[in-house]
Short mmCIF file of C-alpha atoms and ligand atoms in Angstrom, two decimals:
data_model
loop_
_atom_site.label_atom_id
_atom_site.label_comp_id
_atom_site.label_asym_id
_atom_site.label_seq_id
_atom_site.Cartn_x
_atom_site.Cartn_y
_atom_site.Cartn_z
CA UNK A 4 20.64 -13.11 7.84
CA UNK A 5 17.86 -15.32 9.35
CA UNK A 6 17.07 -14.43 12.82
CA UNK A 7 18.25 -17.66 14.78
CA UNK A 8 18.41 -17.80 18.64
CA UNK A 9 20.68 -20.59 19.54
CA UNK A 10 20.77 -21.52 23.24
CA UNK A 11 23.72 -23.74 24.13
CA UNK A 12 22.11 -24.62 27.55
CA UNK A 13 18.87 -25.61 25.86
CA UNK A 14 17.69 -29.19 25.78
CA UNK A 15 17.72 -29.80 21.89
CA UNK A 16 21.05 -30.02 20.07
CA UNK A 17 22.29 -27.00 18.14
CA UNK A 18 21.61 -28.82 14.99
CA UNK A 19 18.05 -29.43 15.95
CA UNK A 20 17.66 -25.79 17.02
CA UNK A 21 18.82 -24.55 13.62
CA UNK A 22 16.53 -27.09 11.91
CA UNK A 23 13.49 -26.13 14.00
CA UNK A 24 13.90 -22.40 13.54
CA UNK A 25 14.43 -22.50 9.87
CA UNK A 26 11.41 -24.76 9.50
CA UNK A 27 9.32 -22.26 11.63
CA UNK A 28 10.44 -19.27 9.52
CA UNK A 29 9.14 -21.19 6.51
CA UNK A 30 5.88 -22.10 8.12
CA UNK A 31 5.18 -18.62 9.19
CA UNK A 32 6.10 -17.14 5.84
CA UNK A 33 9.09 -15.07 7.04
CA UNK A 34 11.08 -17.27 4.67
CA UNK A 35 9.27 -17.51 1.45
CA UNK A 36 9.61 -20.12 -1.18
CA UNK A 37 12.73 -19.42 -3.36
CA UNK A 38 14.36 -17.31 -0.74
CA UNK A 39 18.16 -17.60 -0.53
CA UNK A 40 19.65 -18.79 2.85
CA UNK A 41 23.22 -17.88 3.88
CA UNK A 42 25.91 -20.35 3.10
CA UNK A 43 26.64 -22.88 5.75
CA UNK A 44 30.02 -21.25 6.14
CA UNK A 45 28.52 -17.80 6.61
CA UNK A 46 25.84 -18.92 9.02
CA UNK A 47 28.35 -20.91 11.21
CA UNK A 48 30.69 -17.95 11.36
CA UNK A 49 27.83 -15.52 12.22
CA UNK A 50 26.37 -17.93 14.91
CA UNK A 51 29.85 -19.02 16.14
CA UNK A 52 29.06 -22.63 15.53
CA UNK A 53 30.88 -25.40 13.88
CA UNK A 54 30.11 -25.53 10.10
CA UNK A 55 29.23 -29.15 10.34
CA UNK A 56 26.37 -28.32 12.62
CA UNK A 57 24.85 -26.08 10.08
CA UNK A 58 25.56 -28.52 7.16
CA UNK A 59 23.77 -31.25 8.99
CA UNK A 60 20.65 -29.01 9.70
CA UNK A 61 20.55 -27.79 6.09
CA UNK A 62 20.96 -31.40 4.75
CA UNK A 63 18.10 -32.62 6.89
CA UNK A 64 15.86 -29.84 5.83
CA UNK A 65 16.97 -30.52 2.06
CA UNK A 66 16.19 -34.34 2.62
CA UNK A 67 12.54 -33.32 3.72
CA UNK A 68 12.08 -31.24 0.73
CA UNK A 69 12.15 -27.79 2.42
CA UNK A 70 15.48 -26.61 1.09
CA UNK A 71 17.12 -26.86 -2.35
CA UNK A 72 20.90 -27.00 -2.28
CA UNK A 73 22.36 -26.21 -5.75
CA UNK A 74 26.12 -26.47 -5.98
CA UNK A 75 27.87 -23.31 -6.99
CA UNK A 76 24.48 -21.35 -6.56
CA UNK A 77 23.69 -21.78 -2.89
CA UNK A 78 20.78 -22.93 -0.61
CA UNK A 79 17.19 -21.91 -1.16
CA UNK A 80 13.91 -22.45 0.36
CA UNK A 81 12.22 -25.13 -1.85
CA UNK A 82 9.68 -23.79 -4.46
CA UNK A 83 7.13 -25.36 -4.32
CA UNK A 84 7.20 -26.44 -0.82
CA UNK A 85 6.36 -30.07 0.07
CA UNK A 86 2.73 -30.68 0.22
CA UNK A 87 2.55 -31.79 3.84
CA UNK A 88 4.97 -32.41 6.68
CA UNK A 89 5.06 -36.27 6.74
CA UNK A 90 1.29 -36.25 6.50
CA UNK A 91 1.00 -35.41 10.23
CA UNK A 92 -1.05 -32.20 10.11
CA UNK A 93 -3.36 -30.71 7.56
CA UNK A 94 -1.99 -28.01 5.40
CA UNK A 95 -3.04 -24.36 5.57
CA UNK A 96 -3.55 -22.05 2.72
CA UNK A 97 -1.00 -19.27 2.37
CA UNK A 98 -0.76 -16.25 0.10
CA UNK A 99 2.74 -15.49 -1.07
CA UNK A 100 3.47 -11.99 -2.00
CA UNK A 101 7.22 -11.92 -2.72
CA UNK A 102 6.41 -10.64 -6.18
CA UNK A 103 3.71 -8.31 -4.86
CA UNK A 104 1.04 -10.65 -6.30
CA UNK A 105 -1.23 -12.63 -3.80
CA UNK A 106 -0.68 -16.07 -5.38
CA UNK A 107 -2.12 -18.73 -3.10
CA UNK A 108 0.09 -21.73 -2.33
CA UNK A 109 -0.34 -24.44 0.22
CA UNK A 110 2.10 -24.49 3.08
CA UNK A 111 2.35 -27.41 5.47
CA UNK A 112 1.62 -27.22 9.14
CA UNK A 113 4.26 -27.79 11.73
CA UNK A 114 4.24 -31.34 13.13
CA UNK A 115 5.07 -29.76 16.56
CA UNK A 116 2.97 -26.75 16.85
CA UNK A 117 -0.72 -25.80 16.07
CA UNK A 118 -1.28 -24.99 12.36
CA UNK A 119 -0.90 -21.36 11.41
CA UNK A 120 -4.28 -20.22 10.12
CA UNK A 121 -3.14 -16.99 8.49
CA UNK A 122 -4.11 -17.08 5.02
CA UNK A 123 -1.95 -14.08 3.88
CA UNK A 124 1.63 -13.52 3.57
CA UNK A 125 3.63 -10.48 4.36
CA UNK A 126 2.65 -7.24 2.67
CA UNK A 127 5.84 -6.36 0.81
CA UNK A 128 4.46 -3.18 -0.79
CA UNK A 129 5.54 -1.05 2.01
CA UNK A 130 8.96 0.42 1.16
CA UNK A 131 11.11 0.99 4.26
CA UNK A 132 14.53 2.60 4.77
CA UNK A 133 16.31 4.87 2.36
CA UNK A 134 15.82 4.37 -1.33
CA UNK A 135 18.57 2.67 -3.38
CA UNK A 136 17.82 4.85 -6.36
CA UNK A 137 18.94 8.40 -6.95
CA UNK A 138 15.52 9.25 -8.20
CA UNK A 139 12.69 7.06 -6.89
CA UNK A 140 9.16 7.32 -8.19
CA UNK A 141 7.94 4.92 -5.40
CA UNK A 142 4.21 5.60 -4.67
CA UNK A 143 2.76 5.87 -1.33
CA UNK A 144 4.38 8.15 1.21
CA UNK A 145 3.99 11.93 1.80
CA UNK A 146 6.99 14.03 1.34
CA UNK A 147 8.93 14.18 4.65
CA UNK A 148 10.09 17.69 3.93
CA UNK A 149 6.63 18.84 4.01
CA UNK A 150 5.81 17.50 7.52
CA UNK A 151 4.68 20.38 9.75
CA UNK A 152 7.30 19.71 12.27
CA UNK A 153 7.28 23.04 14.19
CA UNK A 154 3.57 23.08 14.66
CA UNK A 155 3.43 19.37 15.55
CA UNK A 156 6.19 19.73 18.16
CA UNK A 157 4.43 22.72 19.73
CA UNK A 158 1.08 20.99 19.96
CA UNK A 159 2.65 17.82 21.27
CA UNK A 160 4.42 19.83 24.11
CA UNK A 161 1.39 21.85 24.91
CA UNK A 162 -0.89 18.73 25.30
CA UNK A 163 1.76 16.73 27.18
CA UNK A 164 2.22 19.45 29.71
CA UNK A 165 -1.53 19.99 30.07
CA UNK A 166 -2.45 16.59 31.29
CA UNK A 167 -1.12 13.18 31.88
CA UNK A 168 -4.45 11.69 32.93
CA UNK A 169 -5.40 10.80 29.31
CA UNK A 170 -2.12 8.86 28.91
CA UNK A 171 -2.47 6.91 32.12
CA UNK A 172 -5.96 5.57 31.42
CA UNK A 173 -7.85 4.03 28.61
CA UNK A 174 -9.78 6.30 26.26
CA UNK A 175 -13.10 5.58 24.28
CA UNK A 176 -12.21 2.83 21.75
CA UNK A 177 -13.86 4.81 18.87
CA UNK A 178 -11.45 7.68 19.42
CA UNK A 179 -11.58 10.94 21.26
CA UNK A 180 -14.56 13.22 20.49
CA UNK A 181 -12.41 16.34 19.56
CA UNK A 182 -10.85 14.39 16.56
CA UNK A 183 -14.04 12.58 15.69
CA UNK A 184 -15.75 16.14 15.46
CA UNK A 185 -12.88 17.61 13.45
CA UNK A 186 -12.91 14.74 10.97
CA UNK A 187 -16.78 15.04 10.61
CA UNK A 188 -16.28 18.75 9.85
CA UNK A 189 -13.42 18.00 7.32
CA UNK A 190 -15.39 15.33 5.41
CA UNK A 191 -18.60 17.47 5.42
CA UNK A 192 -16.72 20.57 4.05
CA UNK A 193 -14.44 18.81 1.56
CA UNK A 194 -16.09 15.62 0.57
CA UNK A 195 -19.81 16.63 1.03
CA UNK A 196 -20.31 13.69 3.40
CA UNK A 197 -22.83 15.01 6.04
CA UNK A 198 -22.22 12.85 9.20
CA UNK A 199 -22.36 12.83 12.93
CA UNK A 200 -19.06 12.41 14.81
CA UNK A 201 -20.71 9.36 16.25
CA UNK A 202 -20.27 7.58 12.90
CA UNK A 203 -16.43 8.09 13.05
CA UNK A 204 -14.05 5.62 14.52
CA UNK A 205 -10.35 6.37 14.56
CA UNK A 206 -8.11 3.71 13.27
CA UNK A 207 -4.48 2.89 12.72
CA UNK A 208 -4.58 3.98 9.07
CA UNK A 209 -7.00 2.60 6.42
CA UNK A 210 -5.25 -0.57 6.75
CA UNK A 211 -6.60 -1.14 10.26
CA UNK A 212 -10.08 -0.08 9.00
CA UNK A 213 -10.03 -2.74 6.30
CA UNK A 214 -9.22 -5.30 8.93
CA UNK A 215 -12.07 -4.04 11.31
CA UNK A 216 -14.56 -4.03 8.48
CA UNK A 217 -13.34 -7.59 7.46
CA UNK A 218 -13.72 -8.83 10.98
CA UNK A 219 -17.36 -7.71 10.99
CA UNK A 220 -18.24 -9.22 7.66
CA UNK A 221 -15.78 -11.79 6.22
CA UNK A 222 -15.59 -15.38 6.74
CA UNK A 223 -14.75 -18.21 4.38
CA UNK A 224 -17.38 -18.39 1.64
CA UNK A 225 -18.15 -14.57 1.71
CA UNK A 226 -17.51 -12.96 -1.60
CA UNK A 227 -16.07 -9.46 -1.98
CA UNK A 228 -16.16 -7.60 -5.33
CA UNK A 229 -12.86 -5.81 -5.85
CA UNK A 230 -11.48 -3.70 -8.60
CA UNK A 231 -9.21 -5.62 -10.86
CA UNK A 232 -6.46 -4.48 -10.53
CA UNK A 233 -6.96 -3.28 -6.93
CA UNK A 234 -4.97 -2.25 -3.93
CA UNK A 235 -2.80 -5.26 -2.66
CA UNK A 236 -3.14 -4.33 1.01
CA UNK A 237 -6.94 -4.74 0.77
CA UNK A 238 -6.85 -8.01 -1.35
CA UNK A 239 -4.61 -9.54 1.17
CA UNK A 240 -6.76 -8.51 4.20
CA UNK A 241 -9.86 -9.88 2.68
CA UNK A 242 -8.25 -13.18 1.76
CA UNK A 243 -6.72 -13.30 5.29
CA UNK A 244 -10.26 -13.57 6.75
CA UNK A 245 -11.10 -16.31 4.25
CA UNK A 246 -13.01 -14.15 1.73
CA UNK A 247 -12.99 -14.88 -1.99
CA UNK A 248 -12.43 -12.08 -4.38
CA UNK A 249 -14.74 -11.41 -7.39
CA UNK A 250 -12.99 -9.17 -9.99
CA UNK A 251 -14.53 -5.92 -11.28
CA UNK A 252 -12.48 -5.00 -14.36
CA UNK A 253 -11.52 -1.35 -14.49
CA UNK A 254 -11.71 1.04 -17.43
CA UNK A 255 -11.39 4.76 -17.78
CA UNK A 256 -14.62 5.28 -15.82
CA UNK A 257 -13.59 3.07 -12.93
CA UNK A 258 -14.77 -0.25 -11.84
CA UNK A 259 -17.14 -1.86 -14.20
CA UNK A 260 -20.49 -2.18 -12.51
CA UNK A 261 -21.98 -4.64 -15.01
CA UNK A 262 -19.70 -7.27 -13.47
CA UNK A 263 -21.65 -6.95 -10.21
CA UNK A 264 -24.84 -8.42 -11.60
CA UNK A 265 -25.50 -11.80 -10.00
CA UNK A 266 -21.95 -11.97 -8.57
CA UNK A 267 -23.03 -12.93 -5.18
CA UNK A 268 -20.77 -10.52 -3.33
CA UNK A 269 -22.00 -9.08 -0.02
CA UNK A 270 -19.14 -6.42 -0.12
CA UNK A 271 -17.62 -4.29 -2.73
CA UNK A 272 -14.23 -2.66 -2.24
CA UNK A 273 -13.70 0.57 -4.47
CA UNK A 274 -11.46 3.48 -4.80
CA UNK A 275 -13.79 5.75 -6.90
CA UNK A 276 -12.09 9.05 -6.56
CA UNK A 277 -8.72 7.94 -7.90
CA UNK A 278 -8.77 4.17 -8.72
CA UNK A 279 -5.70 2.46 -7.37
CA UNK A 280 -3.55 1.92 -9.42
CA UNK A 281 -5.02 3.12 -12.79
CA UNK A 282 -5.96 6.54 -11.38
CA UNK A 283 -9.40 6.43 -13.27
CA UNK A 284 -12.19 8.48 -11.55
CA UNK A 285 -15.38 6.55 -11.33
CA UNK A 286 -18.08 8.24 -13.44
CA UNK A 287 -21.26 9.53 -11.86
CA UNK A 288 -23.27 6.95 -13.69
CA UNK A 289 -21.29 4.07 -12.37
CA UNK A 290 -21.46 5.59 -8.77
CA UNK A 291 -25.29 5.42 -8.79
CA UNK A 292 -25.12 2.01 -10.40
CA UNK A 293 -22.97 0.72 -7.61
CA UNK A 294 -25.23 2.27 -5.01
CA UNK A 295 -28.21 0.87 -6.66
CA UNK A 296 -26.63 -2.59 -6.68
CA UNK A 297 -25.67 -2.38 -2.95
CA UNK A 298 -29.29 -1.36 -2.12
CA UNK A 299 -30.99 -3.98 -4.16
CA UNK A 300 -28.58 -6.85 -3.12
CA UNK A 301 -28.27 -5.72 0.60
CA UNK A 302 -24.49 -5.37 0.28
CA UNK A 303 -22.03 -2.95 1.76
CA UNK A 304 -19.71 -0.81 -0.31
CA UNK A 305 -16.29 -0.12 1.10
CA UNK A 306 -15.19 3.26 -0.26
CA UNK A 307 -11.47 3.72 0.08
CA UNK A 308 -10.80 7.55 -0.28
CA UNK A 309 -7.16 7.27 0.29
CA UNK A 310 -5.75 10.23 -1.58
CA UNK A 311 -8.90 12.42 -2.15
CA UNK A 312 -7.21 15.53 -0.48
CA UNK A 313 -5.31 16.07 -3.66
CA UNK A 314 -7.38 17.11 -6.64
CA UNK A 315 -5.71 19.27 -9.32
CA UNK A 316 -8.06 19.52 -12.25
CA UNK A 317 -11.79 20.02 -12.08
CA UNK A 318 -14.13 19.73 -9.03
CA UNK A 319 -14.09 16.39 -7.17
CA UNK A 320 -17.07 14.08 -7.94
CA UNK A 321 -19.08 13.53 -4.72
CA UNK A 322 -17.95 10.61 -2.54
CA UNK A 323 -20.16 7.59 -2.69
CA UNK A 324 -20.73 8.12 1.11
CA UNK A 325 -22.11 11.51 0.42
CA UNK A 326 -24.54 10.26 -2.25
CA UNK A 327 -25.63 7.50 -0.03
CA UNK A 328 -29.33 7.68 0.73
CA UNK A 329 -29.46 4.14 1.87
CA UNK A 330 -26.69 3.81 4.37
CA UNK A 331 -24.81 1.08 2.53
CA UNK A 332 -21.31 2.86 2.38
CA UNK A 333 -18.49 2.33 4.69
CA UNK A 334 -15.99 5.12 4.17
CA UNK A 335 -12.31 4.89 4.70
CA UNK A 336 -10.10 7.96 5.13
CA UNK A 337 -6.52 8.35 6.02
CA UNK A 338 -3.88 10.99 7.11
CA UNK A 339 -1.11 8.88 5.58
CA UNK A 340 -0.96 10.70 2.37
CA UNK A 341 -1.71 14.16 3.58
CA UNK A 342 0.28 14.35 6.87
CA UNK A 343 2.44 11.24 6.90
CA UNK A 344 2.08 7.42 6.92
CA UNK A 345 4.28 7.07 10.17
CA UNK A 346 1.40 8.82 11.94
CA UNK A 347 -0.62 5.55 11.35
CA UNK A 348 -3.77 7.45 11.81
CA UNK A 349 -6.99 7.13 9.65
CA UNK A 350 -10.69 6.65 10.22
CA UNK A 351 -13.68 4.62 9.16
CA UNK A 352 -17.12 6.27 8.81
CA UNK A 353 -19.93 3.81 9.21
CA UNK A 354 -23.70 3.89 8.55
CA UNK A 355 -25.66 4.47 11.76
CA UNK A 356 -26.76 0.85 12.10
CA UNK A 357 -23.02 -0.15 12.33
CA UNK A 358 -21.81 2.39 14.97
CA UNK A 359 -21.97 -0.05 17.92
CA UNK A 360 -20.51 -3.01 16.14
CA UNK A 361 -17.61 -0.94 14.81
CA UNK A 362 -16.91 0.42 18.25
CA UNK A 363 -16.91 -3.17 19.72
CA UNK A 364 -14.63 -4.44 17.06
CA UNK A 365 -12.15 -1.64 17.48
CA UNK A 366 -12.19 -2.32 21.31
CA UNK A 367 -11.49 -6.01 20.62
CA UNK A 368 -8.63 -5.08 18.46
CA UNK A 369 -6.72 -2.76 20.75
CA UNK A 370 -8.98 -0.57 22.96
CA UNK A 371 -8.53 2.43 20.75
CA UNK A 372 -5.92 4.68 19.16
CA UNK A 373 -3.21 6.43 21.25
CA UNK A 374 -4.66 9.58 22.90
CA UNK A 375 -1.60 11.96 22.17
CA UNK A 376 -1.66 11.26 18.59
CA UNK A 377 -5.43 12.03 18.48
CA UNK A 378 -5.36 15.26 20.47
CA UNK A 379 -2.42 16.62 18.55
CA UNK A 380 -4.12 15.87 15.29
CA UNK A 381 -7.50 17.26 16.41
CA UNK A 382 -5.72 20.48 17.57
CA UNK A 383 -3.95 20.64 14.14
CA UNK A 384 -7.07 20.40 12.31
CA UNK A 385 -9.17 22.73 14.64
CA UNK A 386 -6.51 25.49 14.76
CA UNK A 387 -6.44 25.71 10.96
CA UNK A 388 -3.01 24.03 10.65
CA UNK A 389 -4.32 21.06 8.54
CA UNK A 390 -6.03 23.38 6.01
CA UNK A 391 -3.01 25.52 5.67
CA UNK A 392 -0.80 22.46 5.27
CA UNK A 393 -3.09 20.90 2.62
CA UNK A 394 -3.05 24.15 0.60
CA UNK A 395 0.70 24.22 0.78
CA UNK A 396 1.28 20.61 -0.21
CA UNK A 397 -1.47 20.59 -2.87
CA UNK A 398 0.59 23.37 -4.56
CA UNK A 399 3.86 21.43 -4.08
CA UNK A 400 2.62 18.20 -5.49
CA UNK A 401 0.79 20.09 -8.29
CA UNK A 402 4.07 21.59 -9.38
CA UNK A 403 5.91 18.18 -9.35
CA UNK A 404 3.10 16.62 -11.17
CA UNK A 405 3.31 19.28 -13.84
CA UNK A 406 7.07 18.89 -14.14
CA UNK A 407 6.72 15.11 -14.51
CA UNK A 408 3.97 15.28 -17.15
CA UNK A 409 5.95 17.99 -19.09
CA UNK A 410 9.23 16.14 -19.04
CA UNK A 411 7.58 12.92 -20.09
CA UNK A 412 6.02 14.71 -23.04
CA UNK A 413 9.42 16.36 -23.89
CA UNK A 414 11.29 13.10 -23.78
CA UNK A 415 8.86 10.64 -25.14
CA UNK A 416 6.31 12.65 -27.15
CA UNK A 417 2.60 12.13 -26.38
CA UNK A 418 2.23 9.74 -23.51
CA UNK A 419 -0.64 7.77 -22.40
CA UNK A 420 -0.87 8.77 -18.73
CA UNK A 421 -3.95 8.14 -16.46
CA UNK A 422 -4.78 9.41 -13.07
CA UNK A 423 -3.00 12.75 -13.36
CA UNK A 424 -5.86 14.93 -12.25
CA UNK A 425 -5.75 13.79 -8.60
CA UNK A 426 -3.59 12.00 -6.01
CA UNK A 427 0.14 11.30 -5.80
CA UNK A 428 0.88 8.96 -8.69
CA UNK A 429 0.05 8.41 -12.33
CA UNK A 430 -0.02 5.34 -14.32
CA UNK A 431 1.91 5.34 -17.50
CA UNK A 432 1.01 2.91 -20.32
CA UNK A 433 4.04 2.37 -22.49
CA UNK A 434 3.67 2.55 -26.28
CA UNK A 435 3.89 -0.68 -28.26
CA UNK A 436 7.46 -0.08 -29.54
CA UNK A 437 8.72 0.11 -25.97
CA UNK A 438 9.88 -2.95 -24.02
CA UNK A 439 7.55 -4.28 -21.37
CA UNK A 440 7.00 -2.35 -18.08
CA UNK A 441 9.23 -4.89 -16.26
CA UNK A 442 12.15 -4.37 -18.85
CA UNK A 443 11.68 -0.62 -18.81
CA UNK A 444 11.82 -0.67 -14.92
CA UNK A 445 15.14 -2.56 -15.16
CA UNK A 446 16.59 -0.19 -17.58
CA UNK A 447 15.45 2.70 -15.40
CA UNK A 448 16.94 0.94 -12.32
CA UNK A 449 20.28 0.71 -14.18
CA UNK A 450 20.19 4.39 -14.43
CA UNK A 451 19.44 4.85 -10.77
CA UNK A 452 15.69 5.44 -11.22
CA UNK A 453 12.92 3.51 -9.48
CA UNK A 454 9.75 3.09 -11.47
CA UNK A 455 7.36 0.20 -10.92
CA UNK A 456 5.26 -2.07 -12.87
CA UNK A 457 1.93 -2.47 -11.21
CA UNK A 458 2.55 -5.79 -9.47
CA UNK A 459 5.57 -4.07 -7.78
CA UNK A 460 3.69 -0.95 -6.86
CA UNK A 461 1.26 -2.54 -4.26
CA UNK A 462 -1.36 -3.48 -6.76
CA UNK A 463 -3.06 -7.00 -7.30
CA UNK A 464 -4.45 -8.43 -10.34
CA UNK A 465 -6.75 -11.48 -10.29
CA UNK A 466 -5.70 -13.83 -12.95
CA UNK A 467 -3.10 -13.12 -15.82
CA UNK A 468 -2.00 -9.52 -15.96
CA UNK A 469 -3.91 -7.27 -18.30
CA UNK A 470 -1.36 -4.48 -17.68
CA UNK A 471 2.04 -5.65 -18.81
CA UNK A 472 2.84 -2.19 -20.24
CA UNK A 473 1.78 -0.23 -17.22
CA UNK A 474 4.17 1.62 -14.85
CA UNK A 475 3.20 3.43 -11.51
CA UNK A 476 5.01 6.73 -11.00
CA UNK A 477 4.59 8.39 -7.54
CA UNK A 478 5.72 11.87 -7.44
CA UNK A 479 4.88 13.23 -4.03
CA UNK A 480 8.31 12.69 -2.45
CA UNK A 481 10.15 14.40 -5.44
CA UNK A 482 10.78 17.91 -6.23
CA UNK A 483 9.93 19.10 -9.67
CA UNK A 484 13.73 19.13 -10.55
CA UNK A 485 14.20 15.53 -9.36
CA UNK A 486 11.06 14.48 -11.27
CA UNK A 487 12.47 15.95 -14.42
CA UNK A 488 15.95 14.39 -13.92
CA UNK A 489 14.25 10.96 -13.29
CA UNK A 490 12.46 11.15 -16.55
CA UNK A 491 15.66 12.29 -18.39
CA UNK A 492 17.52 9.42 -16.92
CA UNK A 493 14.87 6.95 -18.07
CA UNK A 494 14.99 8.44 -21.57
CA UNK A 495 18.75 8.18 -21.68
CA UNK A 496 18.69 4.52 -20.54
CA UNK A 497 16.14 3.66 -23.16
CA UNK A 498 18.17 5.45 -25.80
CA UNK A 499 21.20 3.38 -24.74
CA UNK A 500 19.07 0.22 -24.94
CA UNK A 501 18.04 1.28 -28.54
CA UNK A 502 14.40 2.02 -27.89
CA UNK A 503 13.17 4.70 -30.20
CA UNK A 504 12.04 6.81 -31.70
CA UNK A 505 11.64 8.92 -28.47
CA UNK A 506 11.00 12.50 -29.17
CA UNK A 507 12.33 13.65 -32.42
CA UNK A 508 10.95 17.14 -32.82
CA UNK A 509 13.42 19.97 -32.72
CA UNK A 510 11.73 21.64 -29.65
CA UNK A 511 11.87 18.27 -27.94
CA UNK A 512 15.49 17.96 -28.58
CA UNK A 513 16.27 21.49 -27.35
CA UNK A 514 14.09 20.91 -24.29
CA UNK A 515 15.89 17.71 -23.59
CA UNK A 516 19.23 19.44 -23.82
CA UNK A 517 17.87 22.07 -21.44
CA UNK A 518 16.79 19.48 -19.01
CA UNK A 519 20.10 17.59 -19.35
CA UNK A 520 21.96 20.76 -18.44
CA UNK A 521 19.67 21.23 -15.39
CA UNK A 522 20.25 17.67 -14.42
CA UNK A 523 23.98 17.95 -14.56
CA UNK A 524 23.72 21.27 -12.58
CA UNK A 525 21.95 19.25 -9.78
CA UNK A 526 24.82 16.75 -9.90
CA UNK A 527 22.31 13.96 -10.66
CA UNK A 528 23.97 12.77 -13.95
C1 LIG B 608 -5.48 2.53 -1.95
C2 LIG B 608 -4.90 2.52 -0.63
N1 LIG B 608 -5.68 2.29 0.55
C3 LIG B 608 -5.21 2.22 1.65
C4 LIG B 608 -3.84 2.40 1.91
C5 LIG B 608 -3.39 2.26 3.45
O1 LIG B 608 -3.23 3.45 3.85
P1 LIG B 608 -2.86 3.60 5.41
O2 LIG B 608 -1.43 4.08 5.56
O3 LIG B 608 -3.93 4.64 5.94
O4 LIG B 608 -3.10 2.40 6.17
C6 LIG B 608 -3.00 2.58 0.90
C7 LIG B 608 -1.53 2.85 1.23
O5 LIG B 608 -0.73 3.14 0.29
C8 LIG B 608 -3.47 2.69 -0.36
O6 LIG B 608 -2.69 2.90 -1.34
#
């Protein structure tokens, strides 16, 4: 239901209030082109209004081109929207992300209010609430069952009873020293990034760090080289500040550095440890090429190391920020994947020449991160809880990852999977005899399993998709048993849809029967 606030005692008639509020929802992007509206009967009942009042408001909006009324089908926000509202005010650029893709469309400004200058729509990649699927391979969250609740509660109580001074006043905008020291020690030991705590600024996740960096460097006409495909949340932030994206195609060695030559970008955004979403690890050679490009062209690299706490095979390659002799890397880290995204805590590590500017921009944004979250996290790291927690969940995620890969092999034979050596997701490229990723995701959904083509998994491609056969499978929130069950259900759905041959070896068949027995034991079939 659309959130309408009708005030019978207000000046404008009820019909005008409905008209205004729907129009505002369209302008601000909370109602996207193509979105279905409740029927006039439903809305009238819900709002306790006469149906005629709603019908008249809908008809006026339809007359002006903002709504489409299709008899038998319902009422929808027009797609595309009219170019301008009676030509009164200039149009603003808007990015619509209903499909997970950042397509730019032009939205009209309201005739009555100042134009909305936001150049980005809502970020729909965040999945909220319980999943509709029995088994959901949604990527992005840590497993809630692994949250160190007892230790966290204890630290929270201890810190709250120790002092209330820190909650009553403002703290340093860059974050409390205890946490910045703990993070400096963590990245120095685990990512070989030797830094001073002064270089760390605590943020509300990597997402805020992307905003802070953008605020420092991006305005219309600034070019940002981004991996193609890249993390949608980054693409939308850069666009929201007016930046234009320069695509760096991705292959098995990470972002292609040859595309940087003469591209005019002053920033490059990369996920070298575990490229999002393909999972590729950037080769050493490309890492040095990227750093050399930044040094030569006077650009900054934004290194998003979002899931580097999880590496299963082989030693991690050194972070760009650790290889950086020339101070051109801005490093983003987050506790979303290791502890929990609800914590909303991450950090940005800046080269020395940016310490003061980053401090200032964080103060401008919100005067700093909540003290209690910071002190609990600092104690958790300093008392050894974080290292223990990481060891435990690495093992847990590692087991689920193995179960996932094994059962994919059992059900489908040799599979083309990338990114399995690290992180919390893999990308599966479907063989040619399979339907497209979108169709396979639909078949899986009909079996109660969530799997996601890359445009539905929080990734953004620039231009036509080069990955119509790619699916993202996150596995961190699943147990090994559930991961197996999910794959089995997908195989069963595909079999029903007549997709084959899947795995025809005798051992494969036997294993499949075994997995099926296990799944029915779990009551998942
Ligand atoms: C590649 C990448 N970077 C950044 C983020 C944002 O993380 P945070 O929760 O720390 O804002 C995500 C979230 O899923 C991500 O996948």
